Coordinates of C-alpha atoms in Angstrom, one line a residue:
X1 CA -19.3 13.4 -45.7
X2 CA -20.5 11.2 -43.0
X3 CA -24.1 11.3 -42.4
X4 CA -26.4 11.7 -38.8
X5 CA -26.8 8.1 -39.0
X6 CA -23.2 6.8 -39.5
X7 CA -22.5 9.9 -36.6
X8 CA -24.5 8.1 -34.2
X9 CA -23.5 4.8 -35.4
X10 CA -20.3 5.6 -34.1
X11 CA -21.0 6.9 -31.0
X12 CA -22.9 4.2 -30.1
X13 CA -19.7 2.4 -30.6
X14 CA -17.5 3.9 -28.8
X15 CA -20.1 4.2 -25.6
X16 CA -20.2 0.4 -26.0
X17 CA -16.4 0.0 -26.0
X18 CA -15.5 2.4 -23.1
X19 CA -18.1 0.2 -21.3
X20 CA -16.3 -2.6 -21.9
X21 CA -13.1 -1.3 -21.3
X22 CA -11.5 -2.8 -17.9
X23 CA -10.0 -0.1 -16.2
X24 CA -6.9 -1.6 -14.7
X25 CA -5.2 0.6 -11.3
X26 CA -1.9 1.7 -11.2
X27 CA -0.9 -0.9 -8.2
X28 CA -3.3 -3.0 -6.2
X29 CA -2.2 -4.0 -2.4
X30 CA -4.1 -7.5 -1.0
X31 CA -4.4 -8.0 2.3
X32 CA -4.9 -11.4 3.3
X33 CA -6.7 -12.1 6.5
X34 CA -3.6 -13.0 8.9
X35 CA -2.7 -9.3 8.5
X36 CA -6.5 -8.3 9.0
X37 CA -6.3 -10.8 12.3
X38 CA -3.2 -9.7 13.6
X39 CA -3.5 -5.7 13.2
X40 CA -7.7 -5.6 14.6
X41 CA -5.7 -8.3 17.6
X42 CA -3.3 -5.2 18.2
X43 CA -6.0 -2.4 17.7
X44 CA -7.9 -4.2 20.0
X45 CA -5.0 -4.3 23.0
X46 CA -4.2 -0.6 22.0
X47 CA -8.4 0.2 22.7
X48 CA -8.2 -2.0 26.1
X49 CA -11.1 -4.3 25.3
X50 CA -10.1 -6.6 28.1
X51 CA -10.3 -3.8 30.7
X52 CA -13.8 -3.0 29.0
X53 CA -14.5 -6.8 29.6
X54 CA -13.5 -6.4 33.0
X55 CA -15.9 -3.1 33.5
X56 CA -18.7 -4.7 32.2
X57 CA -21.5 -3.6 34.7
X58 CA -22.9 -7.4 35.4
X59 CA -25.4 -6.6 38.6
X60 CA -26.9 -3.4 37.8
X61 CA -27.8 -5.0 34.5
X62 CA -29.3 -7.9 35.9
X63 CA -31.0 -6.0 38.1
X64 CA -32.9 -3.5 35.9
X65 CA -36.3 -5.6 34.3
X66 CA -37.6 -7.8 36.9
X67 CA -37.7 -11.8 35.1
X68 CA -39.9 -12.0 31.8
X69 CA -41.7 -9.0 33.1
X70 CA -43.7 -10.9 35.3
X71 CA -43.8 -9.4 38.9
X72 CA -44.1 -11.9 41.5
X73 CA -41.3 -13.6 39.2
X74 CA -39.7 -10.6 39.7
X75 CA -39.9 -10.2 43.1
X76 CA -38.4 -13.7 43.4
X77 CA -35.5 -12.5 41.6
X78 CA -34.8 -9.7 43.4
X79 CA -34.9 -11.5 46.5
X80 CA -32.2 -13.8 45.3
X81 CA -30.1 -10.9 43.9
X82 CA -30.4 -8.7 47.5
X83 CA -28.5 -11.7 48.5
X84 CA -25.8 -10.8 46.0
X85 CA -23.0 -8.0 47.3
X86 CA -21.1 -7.6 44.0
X87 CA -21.3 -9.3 41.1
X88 CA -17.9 -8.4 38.5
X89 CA -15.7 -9.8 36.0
X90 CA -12.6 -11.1 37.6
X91 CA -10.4 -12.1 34.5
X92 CA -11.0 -11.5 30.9
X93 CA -9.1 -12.5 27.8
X94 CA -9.8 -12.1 24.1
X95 CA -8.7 -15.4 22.3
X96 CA -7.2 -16.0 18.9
X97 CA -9.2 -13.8 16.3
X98 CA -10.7 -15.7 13.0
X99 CA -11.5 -14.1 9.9
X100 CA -13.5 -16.1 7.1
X101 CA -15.6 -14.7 4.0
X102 CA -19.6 -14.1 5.2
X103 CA -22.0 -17.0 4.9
X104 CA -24.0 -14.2 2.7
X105 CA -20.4 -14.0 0.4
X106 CA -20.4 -10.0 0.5
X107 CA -17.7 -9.3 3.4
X108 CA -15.6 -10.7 6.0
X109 CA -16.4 -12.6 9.2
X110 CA -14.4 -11.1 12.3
X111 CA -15.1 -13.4 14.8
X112 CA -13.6 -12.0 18.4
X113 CA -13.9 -15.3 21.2
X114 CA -14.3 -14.3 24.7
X115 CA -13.2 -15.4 27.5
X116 CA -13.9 -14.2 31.3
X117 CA -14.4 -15.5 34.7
X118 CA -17.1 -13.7 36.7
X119 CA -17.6 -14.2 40.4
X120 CA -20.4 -13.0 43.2
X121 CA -20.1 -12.4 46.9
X122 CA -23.0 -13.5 48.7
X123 CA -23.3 -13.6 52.9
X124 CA -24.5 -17.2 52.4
X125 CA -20.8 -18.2 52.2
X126 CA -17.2 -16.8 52.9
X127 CA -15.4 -17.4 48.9
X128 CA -15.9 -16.4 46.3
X129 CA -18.3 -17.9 43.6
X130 CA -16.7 -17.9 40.3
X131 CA -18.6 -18.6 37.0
X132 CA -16.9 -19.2 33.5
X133 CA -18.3 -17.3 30.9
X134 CA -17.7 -17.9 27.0
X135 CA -18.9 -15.8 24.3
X136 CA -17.9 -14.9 20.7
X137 CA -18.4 -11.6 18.8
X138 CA -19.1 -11.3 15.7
X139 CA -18.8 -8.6 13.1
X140 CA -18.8 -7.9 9.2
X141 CA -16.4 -6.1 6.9
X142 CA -18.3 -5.0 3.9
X143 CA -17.6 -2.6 1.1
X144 CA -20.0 0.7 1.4
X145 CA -20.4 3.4 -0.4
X146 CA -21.2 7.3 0.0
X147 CA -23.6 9.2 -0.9
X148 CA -20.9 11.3 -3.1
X149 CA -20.2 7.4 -4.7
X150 CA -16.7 7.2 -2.8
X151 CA -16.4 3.1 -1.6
X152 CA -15.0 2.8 2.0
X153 CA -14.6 -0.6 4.4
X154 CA -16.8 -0.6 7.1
X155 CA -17.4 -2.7 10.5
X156 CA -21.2 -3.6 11.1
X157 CA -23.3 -5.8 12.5
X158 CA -21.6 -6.7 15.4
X159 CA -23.5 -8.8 18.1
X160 CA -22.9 -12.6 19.9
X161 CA -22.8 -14.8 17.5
X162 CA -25.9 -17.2 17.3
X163 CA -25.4 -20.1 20.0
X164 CA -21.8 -19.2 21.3
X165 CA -22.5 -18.3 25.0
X166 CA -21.6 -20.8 27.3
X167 CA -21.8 -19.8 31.2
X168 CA -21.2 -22.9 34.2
X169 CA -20.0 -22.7 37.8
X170 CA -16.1 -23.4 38.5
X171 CA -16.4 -24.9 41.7
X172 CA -19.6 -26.8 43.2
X173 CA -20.4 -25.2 46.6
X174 CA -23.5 -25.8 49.2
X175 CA -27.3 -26.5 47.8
X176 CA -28.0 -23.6 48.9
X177 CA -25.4 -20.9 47.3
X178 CA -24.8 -23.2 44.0
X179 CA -29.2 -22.6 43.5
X180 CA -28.4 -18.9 43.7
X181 CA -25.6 -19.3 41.3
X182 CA -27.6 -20.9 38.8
X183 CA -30.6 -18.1 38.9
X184 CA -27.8 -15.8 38.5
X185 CA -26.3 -17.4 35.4
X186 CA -29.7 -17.7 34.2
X187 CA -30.5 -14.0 34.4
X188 CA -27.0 -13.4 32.8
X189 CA -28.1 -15.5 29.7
X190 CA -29.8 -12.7 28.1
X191 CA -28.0 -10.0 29.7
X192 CA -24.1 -10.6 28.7
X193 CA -25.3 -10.4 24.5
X194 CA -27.3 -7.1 25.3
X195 CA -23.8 -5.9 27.3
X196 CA -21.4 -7.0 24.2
X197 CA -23.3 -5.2 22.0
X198 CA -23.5 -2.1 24.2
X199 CA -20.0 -1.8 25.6
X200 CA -17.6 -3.5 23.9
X201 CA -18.9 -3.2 19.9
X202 CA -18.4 0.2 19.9
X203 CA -14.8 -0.4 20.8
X204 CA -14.8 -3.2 18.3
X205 CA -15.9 -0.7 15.8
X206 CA -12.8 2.2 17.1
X207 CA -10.2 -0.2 16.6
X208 CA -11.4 -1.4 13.2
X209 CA -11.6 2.7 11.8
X210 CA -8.2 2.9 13.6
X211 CA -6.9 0.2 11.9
X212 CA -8.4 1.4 8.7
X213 CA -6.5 4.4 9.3
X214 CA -3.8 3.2 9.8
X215 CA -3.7 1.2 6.7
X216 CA -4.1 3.9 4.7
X217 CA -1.5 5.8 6.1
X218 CA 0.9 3.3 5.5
X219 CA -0.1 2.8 1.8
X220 CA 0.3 6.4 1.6
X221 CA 4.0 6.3 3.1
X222 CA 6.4 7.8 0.2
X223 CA 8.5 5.6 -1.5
X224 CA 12.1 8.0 -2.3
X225 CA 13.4 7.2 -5.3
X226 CA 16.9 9.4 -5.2
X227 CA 15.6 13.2 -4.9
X228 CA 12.2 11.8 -6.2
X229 CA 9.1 10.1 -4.1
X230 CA 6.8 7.5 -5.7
X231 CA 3.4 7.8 -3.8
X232 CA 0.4 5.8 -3.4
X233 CA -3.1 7.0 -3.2
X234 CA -5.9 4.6 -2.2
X235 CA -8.8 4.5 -4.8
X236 CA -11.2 2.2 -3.6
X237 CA -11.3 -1.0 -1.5
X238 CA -13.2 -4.5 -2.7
X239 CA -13.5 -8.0 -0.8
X240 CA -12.9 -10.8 -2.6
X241 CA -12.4 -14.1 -0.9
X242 CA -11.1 -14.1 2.5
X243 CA -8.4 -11.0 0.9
X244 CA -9.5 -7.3 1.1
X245 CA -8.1 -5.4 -1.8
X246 CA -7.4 -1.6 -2.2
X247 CA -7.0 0.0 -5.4
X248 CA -4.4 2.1 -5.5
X249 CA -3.1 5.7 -7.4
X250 CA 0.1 6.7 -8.0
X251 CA 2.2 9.8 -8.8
X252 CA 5.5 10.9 -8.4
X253 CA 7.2 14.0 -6.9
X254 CA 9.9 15.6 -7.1
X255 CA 12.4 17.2 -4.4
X256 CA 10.5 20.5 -4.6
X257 CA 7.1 18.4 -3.9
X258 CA 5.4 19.0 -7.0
X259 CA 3.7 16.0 -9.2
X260 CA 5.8 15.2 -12.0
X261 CA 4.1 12.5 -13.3
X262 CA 0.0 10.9 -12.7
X263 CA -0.9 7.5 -12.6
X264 CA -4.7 6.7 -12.7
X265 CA -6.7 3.8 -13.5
X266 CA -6.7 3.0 -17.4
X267 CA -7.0 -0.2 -19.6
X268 CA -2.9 -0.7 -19.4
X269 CA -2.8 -4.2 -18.4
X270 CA -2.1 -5.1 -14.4
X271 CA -2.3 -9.1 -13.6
X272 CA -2.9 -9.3 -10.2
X273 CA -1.4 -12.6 -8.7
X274 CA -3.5 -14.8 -6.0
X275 CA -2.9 -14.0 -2.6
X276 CA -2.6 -17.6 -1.4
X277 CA -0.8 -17.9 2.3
X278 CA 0.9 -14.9 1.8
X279 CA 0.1 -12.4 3.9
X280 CA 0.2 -9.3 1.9
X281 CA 1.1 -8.2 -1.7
X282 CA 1.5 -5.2 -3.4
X283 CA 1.4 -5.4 -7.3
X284 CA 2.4 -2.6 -9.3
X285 CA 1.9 -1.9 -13.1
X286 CA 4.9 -2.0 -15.6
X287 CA 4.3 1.8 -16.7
X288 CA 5.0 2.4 -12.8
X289 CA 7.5 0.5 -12.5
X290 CA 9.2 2.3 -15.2
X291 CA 8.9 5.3 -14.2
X292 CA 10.3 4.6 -10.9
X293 CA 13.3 3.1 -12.8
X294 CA 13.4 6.7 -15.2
X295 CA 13.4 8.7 -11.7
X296 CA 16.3 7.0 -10.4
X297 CA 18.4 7.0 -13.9
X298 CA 17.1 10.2 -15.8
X299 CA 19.0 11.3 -18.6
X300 CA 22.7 12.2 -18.1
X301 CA 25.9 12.6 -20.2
X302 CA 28.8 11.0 -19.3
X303 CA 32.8 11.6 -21.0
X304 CA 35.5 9.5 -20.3
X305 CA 39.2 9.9 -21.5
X306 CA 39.4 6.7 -22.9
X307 CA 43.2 6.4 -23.4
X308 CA 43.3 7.4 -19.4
X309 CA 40.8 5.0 -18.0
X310 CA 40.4 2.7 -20.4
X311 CA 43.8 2.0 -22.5
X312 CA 42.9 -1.2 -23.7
X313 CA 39.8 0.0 -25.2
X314 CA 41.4 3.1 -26.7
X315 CA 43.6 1.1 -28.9
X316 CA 40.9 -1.4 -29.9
X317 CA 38.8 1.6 -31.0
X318 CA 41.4 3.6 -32.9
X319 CA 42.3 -0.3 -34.9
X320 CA 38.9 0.0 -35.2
X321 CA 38.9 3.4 -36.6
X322 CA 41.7 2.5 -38.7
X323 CA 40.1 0.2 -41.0
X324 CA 37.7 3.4 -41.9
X325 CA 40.4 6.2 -42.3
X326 CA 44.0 5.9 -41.7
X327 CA 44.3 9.4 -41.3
X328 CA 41.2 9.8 -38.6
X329 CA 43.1 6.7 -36.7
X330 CA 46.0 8.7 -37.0
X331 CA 44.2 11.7 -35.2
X332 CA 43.6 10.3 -32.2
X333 CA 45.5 11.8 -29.6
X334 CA 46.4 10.6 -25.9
X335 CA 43.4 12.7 -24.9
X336 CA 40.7 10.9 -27.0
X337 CA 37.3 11.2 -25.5
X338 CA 34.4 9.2 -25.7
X339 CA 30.6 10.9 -25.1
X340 CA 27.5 8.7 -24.1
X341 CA 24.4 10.2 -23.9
X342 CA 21.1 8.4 -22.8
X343 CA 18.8 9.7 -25.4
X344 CA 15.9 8.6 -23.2
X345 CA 15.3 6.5 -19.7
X346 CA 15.3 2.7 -20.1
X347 CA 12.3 1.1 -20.9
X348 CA 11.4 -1.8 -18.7
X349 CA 9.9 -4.9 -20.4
X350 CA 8.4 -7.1 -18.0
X351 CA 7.4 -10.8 -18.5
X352 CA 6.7 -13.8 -16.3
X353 CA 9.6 -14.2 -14.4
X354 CA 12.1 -12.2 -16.2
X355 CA 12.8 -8.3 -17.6
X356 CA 14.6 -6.5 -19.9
X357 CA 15.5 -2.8 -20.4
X358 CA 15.9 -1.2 -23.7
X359 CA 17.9 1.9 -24.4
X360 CA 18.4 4.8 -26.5
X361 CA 22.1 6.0 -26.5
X362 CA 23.9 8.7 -28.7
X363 CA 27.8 7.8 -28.6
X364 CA 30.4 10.5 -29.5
X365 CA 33.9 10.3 -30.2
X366 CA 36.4 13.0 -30.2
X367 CA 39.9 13.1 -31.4
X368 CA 40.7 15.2 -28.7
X369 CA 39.5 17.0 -25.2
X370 CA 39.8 19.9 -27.2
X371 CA 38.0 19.2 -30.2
X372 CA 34.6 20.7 -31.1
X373 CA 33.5 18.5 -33.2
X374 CA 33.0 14.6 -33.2
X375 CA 34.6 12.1 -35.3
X376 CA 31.2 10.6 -35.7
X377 CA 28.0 10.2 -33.8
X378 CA 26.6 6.8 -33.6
X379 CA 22.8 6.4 -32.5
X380 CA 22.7 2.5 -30.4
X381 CA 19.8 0.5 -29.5
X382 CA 20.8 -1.3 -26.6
X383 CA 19.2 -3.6 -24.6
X384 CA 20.3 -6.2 -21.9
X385 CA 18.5 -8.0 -19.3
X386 CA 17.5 -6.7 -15.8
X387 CA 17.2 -8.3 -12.5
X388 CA 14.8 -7.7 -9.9
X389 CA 15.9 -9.2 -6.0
X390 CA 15.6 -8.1 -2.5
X391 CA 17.5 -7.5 0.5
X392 CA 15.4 -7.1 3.5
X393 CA 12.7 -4.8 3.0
X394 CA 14.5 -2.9 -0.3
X395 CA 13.9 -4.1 -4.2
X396 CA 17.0 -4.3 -5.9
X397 CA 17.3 -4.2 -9.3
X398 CA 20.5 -4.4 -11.6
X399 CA 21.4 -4.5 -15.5
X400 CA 23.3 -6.8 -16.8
X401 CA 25.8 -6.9 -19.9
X402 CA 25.1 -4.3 -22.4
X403 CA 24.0 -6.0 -26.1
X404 CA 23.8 -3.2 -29.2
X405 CA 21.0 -4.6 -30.9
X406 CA 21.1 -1.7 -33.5
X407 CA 23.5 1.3 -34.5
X408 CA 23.1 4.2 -36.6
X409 CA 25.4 6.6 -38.4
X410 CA 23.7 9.6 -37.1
X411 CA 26.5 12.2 -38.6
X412 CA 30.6 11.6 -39.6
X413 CA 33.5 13.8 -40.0
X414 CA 35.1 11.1 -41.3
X415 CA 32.9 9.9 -44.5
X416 CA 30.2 7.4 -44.7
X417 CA 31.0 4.2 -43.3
X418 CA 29.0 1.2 -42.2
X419 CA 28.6 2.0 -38.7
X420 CA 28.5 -2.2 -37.7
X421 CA 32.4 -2.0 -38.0
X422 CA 32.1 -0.7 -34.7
X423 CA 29.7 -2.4 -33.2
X424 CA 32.0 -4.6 -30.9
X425 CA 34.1 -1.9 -29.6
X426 CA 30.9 0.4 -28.8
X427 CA 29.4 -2.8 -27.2
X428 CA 32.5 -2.7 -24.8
X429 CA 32.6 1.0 -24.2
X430 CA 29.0 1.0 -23.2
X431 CA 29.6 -2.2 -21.0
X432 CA 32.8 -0.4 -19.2
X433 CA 31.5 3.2 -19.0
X434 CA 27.5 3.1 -19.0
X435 CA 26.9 -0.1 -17.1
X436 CA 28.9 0.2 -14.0
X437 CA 27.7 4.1 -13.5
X438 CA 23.6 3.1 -13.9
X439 CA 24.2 0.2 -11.6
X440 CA 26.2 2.1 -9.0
X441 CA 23.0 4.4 -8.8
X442 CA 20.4 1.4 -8.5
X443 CA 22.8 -0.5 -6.0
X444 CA 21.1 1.3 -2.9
X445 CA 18.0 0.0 -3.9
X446 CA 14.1 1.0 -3.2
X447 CA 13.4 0.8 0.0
X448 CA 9.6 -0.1 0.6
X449 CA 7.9 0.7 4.3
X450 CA 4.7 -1.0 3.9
X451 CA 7.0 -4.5 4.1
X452 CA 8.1 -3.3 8.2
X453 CA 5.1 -1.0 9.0
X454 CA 3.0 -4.4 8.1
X455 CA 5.4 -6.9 10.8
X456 CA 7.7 -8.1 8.1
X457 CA 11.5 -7.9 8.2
X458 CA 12.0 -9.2 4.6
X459 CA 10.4 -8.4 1.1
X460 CA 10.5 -10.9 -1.2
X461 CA 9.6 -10.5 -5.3
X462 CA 8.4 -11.7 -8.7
X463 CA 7.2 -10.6 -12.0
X464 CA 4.5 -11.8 -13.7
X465 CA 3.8 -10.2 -17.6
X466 CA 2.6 -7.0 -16.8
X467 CA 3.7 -6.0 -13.1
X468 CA 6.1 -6.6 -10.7
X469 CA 4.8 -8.4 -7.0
X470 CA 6.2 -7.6 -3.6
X471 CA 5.4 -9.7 -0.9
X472 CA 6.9 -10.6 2.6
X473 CA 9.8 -13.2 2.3
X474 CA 8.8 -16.9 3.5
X475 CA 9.2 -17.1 7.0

């Protein structure tokens, strides 16, 4: 009988195992930044930043803190800016978004450039005086979490960026009226940050939680697999590199929308591939991927008159029968039938670059339609390799020829007989009869919505050992 001290011996083992245990997520989707860019670009239109840009409130601003605080400075200025009528932002654009890791190495850089003409109307002369203003915004993604330990992406920290504004006059004008245009653009030195930061970051901020939203309802979109769905819940996010990765759950449903089937994080192995220029991936574990395959091929019976549909292979099977028992050969009537039943759904092997599917499948045959009892019942491990392509934004997959690796003699009618005497014919049936009615129910393929809802017409895919990779096809 173990003792206290080999107890705890053992405990302290296993404590030190599950802590180094990698728990590995059922799928993992990367997003690299030209989808970050291009969706925050959209949220941004969908927010109307520009017409924020536009409404930014330029003279009031100016006009609130007399110069440096100083007052005769300060009555200076606001004799210069009583010459001023209006003072707004004519034309705004928000050029080409960038998005880079953080100098500090814990987020990602959103870096919004600005671009707006300004112009003042002053009695001192009849046009317009327009100034070009440049600016660029900066804000952080980082990873935070709650107080209830939950990890969420999060927008902070946005402001100008350090040494980016850039204001000059578009068109030189008297002495007089280009001086009053440079105290203005002076004044508007400090103000224009202080404005960002107060009117268009909190829009900044919106369209990133919309996006954010947005993302996750898309991860979230069902995936129908037949009468079945495959869904994806989102875990938790991390950063690494310019790529923001959300760990995913999964779980399937059935037509009745209850969970068959969990999928959490455990230490099954998940390789998940670099993102490289690729915009997006989404990498899911083999265990999911076979279940996906099990939802769309569950177990089924199938019987075929053989001497009907298949006369060719009715004769080779009762030659074959023949060299067992004459007299069982003999039996065989014109309404001969063959049962194949999948014992269990096929198992997907995955490895770099290729798959193969092995199956468990009782075979039955019967001297006639009306006979009770089977000749024989043959157990077959079968295998054969599958294929994994696309066609616009559905995976395809397909089985190729059927190989009997193995075949058992589960019971006989007919006496004991070596059941590899049959092994070519069974081959065949299995090829004419099981093959054609699995593929015909994978041929409509999976069709997966993240591939569209992200801007992409056509999925592309790969396998690596333990998972299979979707990503958008090469433009």
């Amino acid at each position: 009988m173990a003792g206290p001290l080999t107890f705890t011996l053992l405990c302290g083992l296993l404590a030190v195992t599950l802590a180094e245990t990698t728990l590995r997520p059922p799928a993992v989707l990367s997003l690299g930044r030209e989808v970050i860019k291009e969706r925050l670009t959209q949220e941004l239109k969908d927010h109307d930043a520009v017409n924020i840009l536009q409404q930014l409130p330029l003279l009031s601003t100016i006009r609130e803190k007399p110069a440096g605080g100083i007052p005769i400075l300060g009555n200076l200025v606001n004799s210069i800016l009583n010459h001023i009528i209006w003072l707004k932002v004519t034309s705004a654009n928000i050029l080409q978004l960038l998005v880079q890791p953080s100098d500090e190495g814990q987020g990602l850089a959103v870096k919004i450039p600005l671009d707006m003409v300004a112009g003042l109307n002053t009695p001192l002369v009849k046009t317009i005086v327009e100034m070009h203003m440049q600016t660029e915004v900066q804000a952080i993604i980082t990873v935070n979490a709650s107080e209830r330990g939950h990890t969420h992406l999060v927008l902070e920290d946005c402001s100008n960026s350090h040494g980016s504004l850039r204001i000059s006059l578009l068109q030189k004008l008297s002495f007089l009226v280009n001086s009053l245009a440079n105290k203005v653009m002076s004044l508007l030195v400090p103000a224009l940050p202080k404005l960002v930061k107060t009117q268009l970051c909190p829009v900044i901020k919106e369209a990133f939680e919309d996006m954010h939203v947005d993302l996750l309802s898309l991860v979230r979109a069902p995936i129908s697999l037949g009468s079945n769905h495959l869904e994806f819940d989102p875990l938790s996010p991390a950063i690494k590199g310019n790529v923001i990765q959300l760990k995913l759950g999964a779980k399937l449903v059935n037509s009745q929308g209850n969970v068959t089937k969990w999928f959490k994080e455990s230490a099954v192995s998940l390789t998940v591939p670099a993102l490289d220029n690729t915009p997006f991936s989404l990498t899911v574990r083999q265990d999911v991927v076979n279940a996906a395959v099990a939802a769309l091929l569950p177990q089924e019976e199938l019987v075929v008159l053989l001497d009907y549909v298949l006369p060719e292979l009715a004769r080779q099977l009762k030659s074959s029968i023949k060299v067992i028992s004459t007299k069982a050969a003999d039996q065989l009537g014109p309404t001969q039938m063959v049962k194949t039943l999948t014992q269990e759904t096929p198992d997907l092997l995955l490895d770099q670059g290729t798959a193969k599917v092995a199956q468990l499948i009782v075979l039955e045959v019967f001297a006639t339609n009306e006979a009770h009892r089977p000749f024989f019942t043959l157990g077959i491990e079968a295998s054969s390799e599958a294929q994994f392509y696309t066609r616009d934004d559905r995976l395809m997959l397909s089985f190729n020829e059927i190989s009997s690796d193995r075949i058992h003699l589960m019971n006989s009618g007919i006496g004991l007989f070596n059941p590899e005497l049959l092994k070519n014919v069974t081959t065949e049936i299995l090829n004419s009869v099981l093959l054609p009615n699995q593929n015909g129910k994978l041929r409509s393929g999976i069709s997966i919505p993240m591939v569209k809802a992200l801007g992409f017409e056509e999925a592309s895919s790969f396998l690596t050992k333990d998972s299979l990779v979707i990503t958008p096809a090469s433009q």
